[in-house]
Amino acid sequence: MAQQPAAQRVEALLAAMTLEEKIGQMTLASTGLVITGPGEAGDYLAEIRAGRLGLLGDVHDPRHARDIQQIAMRESRLGVPLIFATDVIHGYRTVFPVPIGEMATFDVDLWRHTARVSAREAAACGISLTFAPMLDVTRDPRWGRIAESPGEDAWLASRYAAAKVHGYQGDDLATPGSLAATAKHFAAYGAVTAGRDYASVDISERTLHEVYLPPFRAAVNAGVSAIMPAFTDIAGVPMSASVELLRGLVRERWGFDGVMISDHGAIAELKAHGIARDDAEAAALALHAGIDVDLMSGTYARGLPVALRSGAVKEAEIDAAVRRILSLKVRLGLFDDPNSSVDAARQSPPDFTANRSLARNVATRSMVLLQDRDGLLPLAGTLRRIAVIGPLADEAEHMLGPWVTAPRPEQPVSLLQGLREGLPDCTLDYARGVPIIADDTAAVTDAVQRANAAELVVLCVGEGRQLSGEAASRARPGLPGQQAELVRRVLDCGRPTVVVLVSGRPLLEPWLFERAGTVLASWFAGCEAGHALCDLLTGRSNPSGRLPVSWPVDVGQVPIHFGQRPGGRPPAPDNPWTSKYLDLPVTPLFHFGHGLSYTRFTLANLHVEPTHSGPGDTIAVTVDVRNEGTRAGEQTLFLFVRDVHATLAQPLLCLRGTAKALLDAGACETVRFELEVATLAYLGRDLEPLLEAGEFTVLVGPSANPDELLTATIELRLAPATR
Ligand code: BGC
């Protein structure tokens, strides 16, 4: 067997399999550490011996993995190895910031690098497939899964998709330390109605193609091994049964020949959706759509034999699914040596010290200084007494965020601990004030006293990890419990106060941003959160994180994002008959890309060359960036385009590039973007890319704030009817 070429090996196995063994390959069960939904472990070893399992979730111990694999390969009739699959989302043992935080670094190499490091750590424990990257664009901070998401923009999310797939998978899946990646949740899960998790999605075909599909297309182009359809339906078609999208679009048009893995229990949920009466119908629908693996619902095992007998499915469909699963096992090198990653890691274990220092670096770069009106930051070196207040100030575990699957993650560091280590000469007076969620204000007075006695207050409030992630939608995504009361009372003291927000989403508390001059968004920053916070607050590092989502003023503005279309009555200050609210501004509190640092940058001299171009050309866009402050810093620059006049109304801003300038105090650099004319295409009426001649505006700046953007004009010339 070991010597056979891959395709032959797969066909030989398939020919030898009983129906039960085939369906077994299509079944994923768990060892019991299920954290994301209903399901029981059952006697998985007996199932493996009987050839009734193809993939197993939640195996985290290398010896355990080896033993189980041995049972699969020696004690099952055909000896097919298992895929150990788990959620490695933003780190494994070393926990990095949640994805929305990592996005804020705007650093493609870093995105790839953290995926590579996570893959090595997970593969060292025997894991060979991760349910990541999550590629759901979202514009709704009510949705808890915005924490796992790449933010509001499709172009950016597509860059993230490719980086993560390359990072997890490496050049060759069989190389020790690689994981098969799963692009999820296909598609438009980020558009759930009113931000309520699992709710129905109803968006236009155009929005689907413009906004939600591109990151998945990018993942497929990057060679992603698996795709997970979303729980949700689009206008009545649950993704787990979408023949049109899964089979028609992804498999047939995009040419994806990898494995489709259902979401947790999602095949059974076709009954709750109301489109399947029983397991046999649900199984048939999912199989027709092209789902190969049933994750945790057992519906394939129960329903496919019945569906086959009734003629609702054909054995050839089952064979096609098994073929794809076996091919992935071959590509992962599992038939040749299922323990290669574990053995390689024994020889050369992951360097957890280096990984932690990477985590510190990523965490530092992910945090976004939203405002510092009074210039409190960095903290003055002369401070001797600081009150550290708030329910998240000494919560190390919460810093890890909602997605931690490794049973023994690296020890997280709280803000208080980070400050204690970093400010040994300072008295830190800690008070929790209030619990994260519960309505208990008994300790507020004590916290206020400590605030009054201090030279400065660091006030750390926000969400607990249980308020973020899956099944954690919040109609009012603000400070939970009595935290607002604590913040008000502390601010009433009038001491200089730095607010640190911990969250997996923009927190919407308009009054807080009015009253507190200094606010730092730290997200759930991972195991090094406390050290990173200390680095930033003390000025050992200069903040460089930028918002990957617009930060609304209030929930009433949601969804709000930079890619909106102008409409026929764009907001005009003096004209009431334009698109506005009577009670809120139309702009976000902080624009996409916003983020301050301890220095100040200016932009000048935007040039485009050539100004007249044709398809196939690349336009050089250059801009001078100057560091006007007194310390080194990093500026992220955004390149947007606007199609001024097109057959179909176009968004005000389309992101087409990001770049960084790392500048010493007083230094100036010319930053260059390459803008390919092909990327000026939009989706025409037929949803195919269409390049139209005419004028385009090129806009470059430090955020999507129109007031900060420099503009230039280019003219696109085309031969008639160019596509
Ligand atoms: C989530 C997925 C996850 C899966 C397996 C589901 O509840 O939606 O993102 O990969 O569980 O844990």
Coordinates of C-alpha atoms and ligand atoms in Angstrom, one line a residue, residues 36 87 131 145 148 184-185 189 228 231 263-264 295 403 470, ligand 1:
T36 CA -19.1 24.4 20.8
D87 CA -10.4 24.5 16.3
F131 CA -11.4 24.6 11.5
R145 CA -18.4 36.2 16.1
E148 CA -13.2 35.8 15.1
K184 CA -15.4 28.9 7.2
H185 CA -18.3 29.6 7.4
Y189 CA -22.7 34.1 8.1
M228 CA -17.1 24.6 6.2
F231 CA -25.2 27.1 9.9
D263 CA -20.6 22.8 10.8
H264 CA -21.3 21.3 14.2
L295 CA -19.4 17.1 11.9
W403 CA -11.6 30.4 21.5
E470 CA -20.2 32.1 19.1
Ligands
BGC1 C1 -18.6 26.6 15.0 C2 -17.4 26.4 14.2 C3 -16.5 25.4 14.8 C4 -17.2 24.1 15.1 C5 -16.4 23.0 15.6 C6 -19.2 25.3 15.5 O1 -20.1 25.5 16.5 O2 -19.5 27.3 14.3 O3 -16.8 27.6 13.9 O4 -15.4 25.1 13.9 O5 -18.3 24.4 16.0 O6 -16.0 23.3 16.9

